[in-house]
């Protein structure tokens, strides 16, 4: 059997997905036995023109991390789609926008002004903002266009598989690579490398009854290390988040923030969480319910921490 | 004037490209290093609770 050709690319990303691939540790040697890397900016020196020179469909599998934030991200999404037989949206950013998707609570002008004009560490007396084209004495330079909003990979190209996680768990990455190498492929559009049950299913904490009278911020409570965080009044996205991560965060006394995204059949993870909260808030009157819910600081930024661009909301309006 | 473009620059975290301009003799006239990347953490952490910010900004760089 000829070796697989694989690529890994980051768009609006942090590189954590690439490090997660390396976190399969010595199995990376097994990957080298079954696959040749043909593009991977963090680790290899292939350039854009190398990829453009490949025939269409040349790459067997591309793991695409990162959200679509600017025109260069979209260019690479289209280029790698054309060059790849299988395109995997890899990680929370590619699947649903991820942390960079929090920018959809803001707008383009506000972001550019804050970063290039207003931030305390910036000196920019000429008020220069990035331009897509600029003339320099030696010629012309180009920069990508910064979009008004963050998009998911599937917003701009056809995606074969979705692998959630911020980052995806290394044991899941290894399992998915083996499946892709076997040729025994899951149905197109499948979520791979994750559970089809909620995070709570693999969370080891003891769950009894969810009745919440008060929501706490970290400085207001020392959580019981054995009990369900949500039952203790700590906002945890576990009930509405796909498992598969081995519940590492809740195992470390940190509440889930939803990076594995919604479960099958759920279109909006944040809305699902609002629905879940409605059933656990222990209130006798609507005023009391409002008072309890009001203790949750920044519900939108918490319930849509990783998935605003891929949600029904997509973005805040009139910001 | 001849131009050598290195795009993307590799084996580091982040996005970058370099344009090198050479004169007729092949000597470097000028070099431009560009970062075509912006996500805007400075802006979108505004309004987030302080205790959530460490988890958010840890996604600036995961390498």
JSON list of N, CA and C in Angstrom, two decimals, chain A residues 201-259:
[
{"chain": "A", "resi": 201, "resn": "UNK", "atom": "N", "xyz": [-21.17, 12.02, 31.03]},
{"chain": "A", "resi": 201, "resn": "UNK", "atom": "CA", "xyz": [-21.10, 10.56, 31.00]},
{"chain": "A", "resi": 201, "resn": "UNK", "atom": "C", "xyz": [-19.70, 10.06, 31.36]},
{"chain": "A", "resi": 202, "resn": "UNK", "atom": "N", "xyz": [-18.68, 10.82, 31.01]},
{"chain": "A", "resi": 202, "resn": "UNK", "atom": "CA", "xyz": [-17.32, 10.38, 31.34]},
{"chain": "A", "resi": 202, "resn": "UNK", "atom": "C", "xyz": [-16.71, 11.15, 32.51]},
{"chain": "A", "resi": 203, "resn": "UNK", "atom": "N", "xyz": [-17.43, 12.14, 33.01]},
{"chain": "A", "resi": 203, "resn": "UNK", "atom": "CA", "xyz": [-16.96, 12.89, 34.18]},
{"chain": "A", "resi": 203, "resn": "UNK", "atom": "C", "xyz": [-17.15, 12.02, 35.42]},
{"chain": "A", "resi": 204, "resn": "UNK", "atom": "N", "xyz": [-16.08, 11.91, 36.21]},
{"chain": "A", "resi": 204, "resn": "UNK", "atom": "CA", "xyz": [-16.09, 10.99, 37.35]},
{"chain": "A", "resi": 204, "resn": "UNK", "atom": "C", "xyz": [-16.78, 11.57, 38.58]},
{"chain": "A", "resi": 205, "resn": "UNK", "atom": "N", "xyz": [-17.18, 12.81, 38.54]},
{"chain": "A", "resi": 205, "resn": "UNK", "atom": "CA", "xyz": [-17.78, 13.44, 39.71]},
{"chain": "A", "resi": 205, "resn": "UNK", "atom": "C", "xyz": [-19.14, 12.82, 40.04]},
{"chain": "A", "resi": 206, "resn": "UNK", "atom": "N", "xyz": [-19.47, 12.84, 41.31]},
{"chain": "A", "resi": 206, "resn": "UNK", "atom": "CA", "xyz": [-20.72, 12.24, 41.78]},
{"chain": "A", "resi": 206, "resn": "UNK", "atom": "C", "xyz": [-21.88, 13.18, 41.49]},
{"chain": "A", "resi": 207, "resn": "UNK", "atom": "N", "xyz": [-22.88, 12.64, 40.77]},
{"chain": "A", "resi": 207, "resn": "UNK", "atom": "CA", "xyz": [-24.06, 13.45, 40.45]},
{"chain": "A", "resi": 207, "resn": "UNK", "atom": "C", "xyz": [-25.24, 12.93, 41.24]},
{"chain": "A", "resi": 208, "resn": "UNK", "atom": "N", "xyz": [-25.95, 13.83, 41.87]},
{"chain": "A", "resi": 208, "resn": "UNK", "atom": "CA", "xyz": [-27.17, 13.43, 42.59]},
{"chain": "A", "resi": 208, "resn": "UNK", "atom": "C", "xyz": [-28.36, 14.19, 42.04]},
{"chain": "A", "resi": 209, "resn": "UNK", "atom": "N", "xyz": [-28.62, 15.35, 42.61]},
{"chain": "A", "resi": 209, "resn": "UNK", "atom": "CA", "xyz": [-29.77, 16.11, 42.13]},
{"chain": "A", "resi": 209, "resn": "UNK", "atom": "C", "xyz": [-29.33, 17.52, 41.77]},
{"chain": "A", "resi": 210, "resn": "UNK", "atom": "N", "xyz": [-29.76, 17.96, 40.60]},
{"chain": "A", "resi": 210, "resn": "UNK", "atom": "CA", "xyz": [-29.37, 19.30, 40.18]},
{"chain": "A", "resi": 210, "resn": "UNK", "atom": "C", "xyz": [-30.46, 20.30, 40.56]},
{"chain": "A", "resi": 211, "resn": "UNK", "atom": "N", "xyz": [-30.20, 21.00, 41.66]},
{"chain": "A", "resi": 211, "resn": "UNK", "atom": "CA", "xyz": [-31.12, 22.07, 42.09]},
{"chain": "A", "resi": 211, "resn": "UNK", "atom": "C", "xyz": [-30.24, 23.21, 42.55]},
{"chain": "A", "resi": 212, "resn": "UNK", "atom": "N", "xyz": [-30.21, 24.27, 41.78]},
{"chain": "A", "resi": 212, "resn": "UNK", "atom": "CA", "xyz": [-29.24, 25.32, 42.07]},
{"chain": "A", "resi": 212, "resn": "UNK", "atom": "C", "xyz": [-29.95, 26.57, 42.59]},
{"chain": "A", "resi": 213, "resn": "UNK", "atom": "N", "xyz": [-29.53, 27.00, 43.79]},
{"chain": "A", "resi": 213, "resn": "UNK", "atom": "CA", "xyz": [-30.07, 28.22, 44.41]},
{"chain": "A", "resi": 213, "resn": "UNK", "atom": "C", "xyz": [-29.16, 29.42, 44.16]},
{"chain": "A", "resi": 214, "resn": "UNK", "atom": "N", "xyz": [-27.88, 29.12, 43.94]},
{"chain": "A", "resi": 214, "resn": "UNK", "atom": "CA", "xyz": [-26.94, 30.22, 43.75]},
{"chain": "A", "resi": 214, "resn": "UNK", "atom": "C", "xyz": [-25.81, 29.78, 42.81]},
{"chain": "A", "resi": 215, "resn": "UNK", "atom": "N", "xyz": [-25.45, 30.67, 41.90]},
{"chain": "A", "resi": 215, "resn": "UNK", "atom": "CA", "xyz": [-24.26, 30.42, 41.07]},
{"chain": "A", "resi": 215, "resn": "UNK", "atom": "C", "xyz": [-23.09, 31.18, 41.65]},
{"chain": "A", "resi": 216, "resn": "UNK", "atom": "N", "xyz": [-21.95, 30.50, 41.69]},
{"chain": "A", "resi": 216, "resn": "UNK", "atom": "CA", "xyz": [-20.75, 31.06, 42.32]},
{"chain": "A", "resi": 216, "resn": "UNK", "atom": "C", "xyz": [-19.68, 31.39, 41.30]},
{"chain": "A", "resi": 217, "resn": "UNK", "atom": "N", "xyz": [-18.93, 32.46, 41.63]},
{"chain": "A", "resi": 217, "resn": "UNK", "atom": "CA", "xyz": [-17.68, 32.73, 40.91]},
{"chain": "A", "resi": 217, "resn": "UNK", "atom": "C", "xyz": [-16.54, 32.08, 41.70]},
{"chain": "A", "resi": 218, "resn": "UNK", "atom": "N", "xyz": [-15.39, 31.90, 41.07]},
{"chain": "A", "resi": 218, "resn": "UNK", "atom": "CA", "xyz": [-14.33, 31.10, 41.72]},
{"chain": "A", "resi": 218, "resn": "UNK", "atom": "C", "xyz": [-13.93, 31.61, 43.10]},
{"chain": "A", "resi": 219, "resn": "UNK", "atom": "N", "xyz": [-13.93, 32.94, 43.31]},
{"chain": "A", "resi": 219, "resn": "UNK", "atom": "CA", "xyz": [-13.47, 33.47, 44.60]},
{"chain": "A", "resi": 219, "resn": "UNK", "atom": "C", "xyz": [-14.53, 33.30, 45.69]},
{"chain": "A", "resi": 220, "resn": "UNK", "atom": "N", "xyz": [-15.70, 32.81, 45.31]},
{"chain": "A", "resi": 220, "resn": "UNK", "atom": "CA", "xyz": [-16.78, 32.69, 46.30]},
{"chain": "A", "resi": 220, "resn": "UNK", "atom": "C", "xyz": [-16.95, 31.27, 46.83]},
{"chain": "A", "resi": 221, "resn": "UNK", "atom": "N", "xyz": [-16.21, 30.33, 46.30]},
{"chain": "A", "resi": 221, "resn": "UNK", "atom": "CA", "xyz": [-16.45, 28.93, 46.68]},
{"chain": "A", "resi": 221, "resn": "UNK", "atom": "C", "xyz": [-15.18, 28.09, 46.49]},
{"chain": "A", "resi": 222, "resn": "UNK", "atom": "N", "xyz": [-14.99, 27.14, 47.40]},
{"chain": "A", "resi": 222, "resn": "UNK", "atom": "CA", "xyz": [-13.97, 26.11, 47.18]},
{"chain": "A", "resi": 222, "resn": "UNK", "atom": "C", "xyz": [-14.74, 24.85, 46.82]},
{"chain": "A", "resi": 223, "resn": "UNK", "atom": "N", "xyz": [-14.66, 24.42, 45.57]},
{"chain": "A", "resi": 223, "resn": "UNK", "atom": "CA", "xyz": [-15.52, 23.31, 45.16]},
{"chain": "A", "resi": 223, "resn": "UNK", "atom": "C", "xyz": [-15.14, 21.99, 45.84]},
{"chain": "A", "resi": 224, "resn": "UNK", "atom": "N", "xyz": [-16.17, 21.23, 46.17]},
{"chain": "A", "resi": 224, "resn": "UNK", "atom": "CA", "xyz": [-15.96, 19.85, 46.63]},
{"chain": "A", "resi": 224, "resn": "UNK", "atom": "C", "xyz": [-15.37, 19.07, 45.45]},
{"chain": "A", "resi": 225, "resn": "UNK", "atom": "N", "xyz": [-14.21, 18.43, 45.64]},
{"chain": "A", "resi": 225, "resn": "UNK", "atom": "CA", "xyz": [-13.54, 17.77, 44.51]},
{"chain": "A", "resi": 225, "resn": "UNK", "atom": "C", "xyz": [-14.26, 16.54, 43.98]},
{"chain": "A", "resi": 226, "resn": "UNK", "atom": "N", "xyz": [-15.22, 16.03, 44.76]},
{"chain": "A", "resi": 226, "resn": "UNK", "atom": "CA", "xyz": [-15.92, 14.81, 44.32]},
{"chain": "A", "resi": 226, "resn": "UNK", "atom": "C", "xyz": [-17.25, 15.10, 43.63]},
{"chain": "A", "resi": 227, "resn": "UNK", "atom": "N", "xyz": [-17.89, 16.19, 44.03]},
{"chain": "A", "resi": 227, "resn": "UNK", "atom": "CA", "xyz": [-19.27, 16.42, 43.58]},
{"chain": "A", "resi": 227, "resn": "UNK", "atom": "C", "xyz": [-19.34, 17.13, 42.23]},
{"chain": "A", "resi": 228, "resn": "UNK", "atom": "N", "xyz": [-20.42, 16.89, 41.54]},
{"chain": "A", "resi": 228, "resn": "UNK", "atom": "CA", "xyz": [-20.72, 17.58, 40.27]},
{"chain": "A", "resi": 228, "resn": "UNK", "atom": "C", "xyz": [-20.59, 19.08, 40.47]},
{"chain": "A", "resi": 229, "resn": "UNK", "atom": "N", "xyz": [-19.83, 19.73, 39.59]},
{"chain": "A", "resi": 229, "resn": "UNK", "atom": "CA", "xyz": [-19.60, 21.17, 39.73]},
{"chain": "A", "resi": 229, "resn": "UNK", "atom": "C", "xyz": [-20.90, 21.95, 39.56]},
{"chain": "A", "resi": 230, "resn": "UNK", "atom": "N", "xyz": [-21.70, 21.54, 38.61]},
{"chain": "A", "resi": 230, "resn": "UNK", "atom": "CA", "xyz": [-22.94, 22.26, 38.35]},
{"chain": "A", "resi": 230, "resn": "UNK", "atom": "C", "xyz": [-23.88, 22.18, 39.55]},
{"chain": "A", "resi": 231, "resn": "UNK", "atom": "N", "xyz": [-23.92, 21.01, 40.19]},
{"chain": "A", "resi": 231, "resn": "UNK", "atom": "CA", "xyz": [-24.76, 20.86, 41.38]},
{"chain": "A", "resi": 231, "resn": "UNK", "atom": "C", "xyz": [-24.28, 21.75, 42.52]},
{"chain": "A", "resi": 232, "resn": "UNK", "atom": "N", "xyz": [-23.00, 22.15, 42.47]},
{"chain": "A", "resi": 232, "resn": "UNK", "atom": "CA", "xyz": [-22.47, 23.07, 43.49]},
{"chain": "A", "resi": 232, "resn": "UNK", "atom": "C", "xyz": [-22.67, 24.53, 43.10]},
{"chain": "A", "resi": 233, "resn": "UNK", "atom": "N", "xyz": [-23.32, 24.76, 41.97]},
{"chain": "A", "resi": 233, "resn": "UNK", "atom": "CA", "xyz": [-23.58, 26.13, 41.56]},
{"chain": "A", "resi": 233, "resn": "UNK", "atom": "C", "xyz": [-22.46, 26.75, 40.75]},
{"chain": "A", "resi": 234, "resn": "UNK", "atom": "N", "xyz": [-21.63, 25.90, 40.14]},
{"chain": "A", "resi": 234, "resn": "UNK", "atom": "CA", "xyz": [-20.55, 26.40, 39.29]},
{"chain": "A", "resi": 234, "resn": "UNK", "atom": "C", "xyz": [-20.94, 26.11, 37.84]},
{"chain": "A", "resi": 235, "resn": "UNK", "atom": "N", "xyz": [-20.97, 27.16, 37.04]},
{"chain": "A", "resi": 235, "resn": "UNK", "atom": "CA", "xyz": [-21.41, 27.00, 35.65]},
{"chain": "A", "resi": 235, "resn": "UNK", "atom": "C", "xyz": [-20.48, 26.03, 34.93]},
{"chain": "A", "resi": 236, "resn": "UNK", "atom": "N", "xyz": [-21.03, 24.89, 34.53]},
{"chain": "A", "resi": 236, "resn": "UNK", "atom": "CA", "xyz": [-20.27, 23.86, 33.82]},
{"chain": "A", "resi": 236, "resn": "UNK", "atom": "C", "xyz": [-21.09, 23.44, 32.62]},
{"chain": "A", "resi": 237, "resn": "UNK", "atom": "N", "xyz": [-20.48, 23.44, 31.46]},
{"chain": "A", "resi": 237, "resn": "UNK", "atom": "CA", "xyz": [-21.20, 23.17, 30.20]},
{"chain": "A", "resi": 237, "resn": "UNK", "atom": "C", "xyz": [-21.33, 21.68, 29.90]},
{"chain": "A", "resi": 238, "resn": "UNK", "atom": "N", "xyz": [-20.86, 20.84, 30.83]},
{"chain": "A", "resi": 238, "resn": "UNK", "atom": "CA", "xyz": [-20.86, 19.40, 30.61]},
{"chain": "A", "resi": 238, "resn": "UNK", "atom": "C", "xyz": [-22.15, 18.82, 30.05]},
{"chain": "A", "resi": 239, "resn": "UNK", "atom": "N", "xyz": [-23.32, 19.17, 30.61]},
{"chain": "A", "resi": 239, "resn": "UNK", "atom": "CA", "xyz": [-24.55, 18.52, 30.15]},
{"chain": "A", "resi": 239, "resn": "UNK", "atom": "C", "xyz": [-24.86, 18.75, 28.66]},
{"chain": "A", "resi": 240, "resn": "UNK", "atom": "N", "xyz": [-24.33, 19.83, 28.08]},
{"chain": "A", "resi": 240, "resn": "UNK", "atom": "CA", "xyz": [-24.68, 20.13, 26.69]},
{"chain": "A", "resi": 240, "resn": "UNK", "atom": "C", "xyz": [-23.47, 20.02, 25.77]},
{"chain": "A", "resi": 241, "resn": "UNK", "atom": "N", "xyz": [-22.41, 19.39, 26.28]},
{"chain": "A", "resi": 241, "resn": "UNK", "atom": "CA", "xyz": [-21.16, 19.31, 25.50]},
{"chain": "A", "resi": 241, "resn": "UNK", "atom": "C", "xyz": [-20.84, 17.86, 25.19]},
{"chain": "A", "resi": 242, "resn": "UNK", "atom": "N", "xyz": [-20.44, 17.63, 23.96]},
{"chain": "A", "resi": 242, "resn": "UNK", "atom": "CA", "xyz": [-20.04, 16.31, 23.53]},
{"chain": "A", "resi": 242, "resn": "UNK", "atom": "C", "xyz": [-18.81, 15.86, 24.31]},
{"chain": "A", "resi": 243, "resn": "UNK", "atom": "N", "xyz": [-18.82, 14.61, 24.77]},
{"chain": "A", "resi": 243, "resn": "UNK", "atom": "CA", "xyz": [-17.67, 14.05, 25.46]},
{"chain": "A", "resi": 243, "resn": "UNK", "atom": "C", "xyz": [-16.63, 13.53, 24.49]},
{"chain": "A", "resi": 244, "resn": "UNK", "atom": "N", "xyz": [-15.62, 12.91, 25.06]},
{"chain": "A", "resi": 244, "resn": "UNK", "atom": "CA", "xyz": [-14.55, 12.37, 24.23]},
{"chain": "A", "resi": 244, "resn": "UNK", "atom": "C", "xyz": [-13.18, 12.86, 24.67]},
{"chain": "A", "resi": 245, "resn": "UNK", "atom": "N", "xyz": [-13.20, 13.86, 25.57]},
{"chain": "A", "resi": 245, "resn": "UNK", "atom": "CA", "xyz": [-11.95, 14.48, 26.03]},
{"chain": "A", "resi": 245, "resn": "UNK", "atom": "C", "xyz": [-11.44, 13.83, 27.30]},
{"chain": "A", "resi": 246, "resn": "UNK", "atom": "N", "xyz": [-12.14, 12.81, 27.80]},
{"chain": "A", "resi": 246, "resn": "UNK", "atom": "CA", "xyz": [-11.84, 12.17, 29.09]},
{"chain": "A", "resi": 246, "resn": "UNK", "atom": "C", "xyz": [-12.10, 13.11, 30.26]},
{"chain": "A", "resi": 247, "resn": "UNK", "atom": "N", "xyz": [-12.89, 14.13, 30.06]},
{"chain": "A", "resi": 247, "resn": "UNK", "atom": "CA", "xyz": [-13.28, 15.07, 31.13]},
{"chain": "A", "resi": 247, "resn": "UNK", "atom": "C", "xyz": [-12.06, 15.59, 31.90]},
{"chain": "A", "resi": 248, "resn": "UNK", "atom": "N", "xyz": [-11.06, 15.99, 31.14]},
{"chain": "A", "resi": 248, "resn": "UNK", "atom": "CA", "xyz": [-9.83, 16.45, 31.79]},
{"chain": "A", "resi": 248, "resn": "UNK", "atom": "C", "xyz": [-10.05, 17.70, 32.65]},
{"chain": "A", "resi": 249, "resn": "UNK", "atom": "N", "xyz": [-10.88, 18.62, 32.16]},
{"chain": "A", "resi": 249, "resn": "UNK", "atom": "CA", "xyz": [-11.06, 19.87, 32.91]},
{"chain": "A", "resi": 249, "resn": "UNK", "atom": "C", "xyz": [-11.76, 19.62, 34.24]},
{"chain": "A", "resi": 250, "resn": "UNK", "atom": "N", "xyz": [-12.91, 18.91, 34.19]},
{"chain": "A", "resi": 250, "resn": "UNK", "atom": "CA", "xyz": [-13.63, 18.69, 35.45]},
{"chain": "A", "resi": 250, "resn": "UNK", "atom": "C", "xyz": [-12.80, 17.83, 36.39]},
{"chain": "A", "resi": 251, "resn": "UNK", "atom": "N", "xyz": [-11.95, 16.96, 35.82]},
{"chain": "A", "resi": 251, "resn": "UNK", "atom": "CA", "xyz": [-11.05, 16.16, 36.64]},
{"chain": "A", "resi": 251, "resn": "UNK", "atom": "C", "xyz": [-10.03, 17.02, 37.37]},
{"chain": "A", "resi": 252, "resn": "UNK", "atom": "N", "xyz": [-9.78, 18.21, 36.84]},
{"chain": "A", "resi": 252, "resn": "UNK", "atom": "CA", "xyz": [-8.81, 19.12, 37.46]},
{"chain": "A", "resi": 252, "resn": "UNK", "atom": "C", "xyz": [-9.53, 20.26, 38.18]},
{"chain": "A", "resi": 253, "resn": "UNK", "atom": "N", "xyz": [-10.79, 20.01, 38.57]},
{"chain": "A", "resi": 253, "resn": "UNK", "atom": "CA", "xyz": [-11.57, 21.01, 39.32]},
{"chain": "A", "resi": 253, "resn": "UNK", "atom": "C", "xyz": [-11.94, 22.23, 38.49]},
{"chain": "A", "resi": 254, "resn": "UNK", "atom": "N", "xyz": [-11.85, 22.11, 37.17]},
{"chain": "A", "resi": 254, "resn": "UNK", "atom": "CA", "xyz": [-12.23, 23.23, 36.30]},
{"chain": "A", "resi": 254, "resn": "UNK", "atom": "C", "xyz": [-13.53, 22.86, 35.58]},
{"chain": "A", "resi": 255, "resn": "UNK", "atom": "N", "xyz": [-14.49, 23.77, 35.57]},
{"chain": "A", "resi": 255, "resn": "UNK", "atom": "CA", "xyz": [-15.73, 23.46, 34.86]},
{"chain": "A", "resi": 255, "resn": "UNK", "atom": "C", "xyz": [-15.52, 23.39, 33.35]},
{"chain": "A", "resi": 256, "resn": "UNK", "atom": "N", "xyz": [-16.35, 22.58, 32.70]},
{"chain": "A", "resi": 256, "resn": "UNK", "atom": "CA", "xyz": [-16.31, 22.47, 31.24]},
{"chain": "A", "resi": 256, "resn": "UNK", "atom": "C", "xyz": [-16.76, 23.79, 30.62]},
{"chain": "A", "resi": 257, "resn": "UNK", "atom": "N", "xyz": [-16.09, 24.18, 29.53]},
{"chain": "A", "resi": 257, "resn": "UNK", "atom": "CA", "xyz": [-16.49, 25.38, 28.79]},
{"chain": "A", "resi": 257, "resn": "UNK", "atom": "C", "xyz": [-16.99, 25.04, 27.39]},
{"chain": "A", "resi": 258, "resn": "UNK", "atom": "N", "xyz": [-17.14, 23.74, 27.13]},
{"chain": "A", "resi": 258, "resn": "UNK", "atom": "CA", "xyz": [-17.89, 23.37, 25.93]},
{"chain": "A", "resi": 258, "resn": "UNK", "atom": "C", "xyz": [-17.10, 23.19, 24.66]},
{"chain": "A", "resi": 259, "resn": "UNK", "atom": "N", "xyz": [-15.77, 22.94, 24.76]},
{"chain": "A", "resi": 259, "resn": "UNK", "atom": "CA", "xyz": [-14.96, 22.98, 23.53]},
{"chain": "A", "resi": 259, "resn": "UNK", "atom": "C", "xyz": [-15.27, 21.85, 22.56]}
]
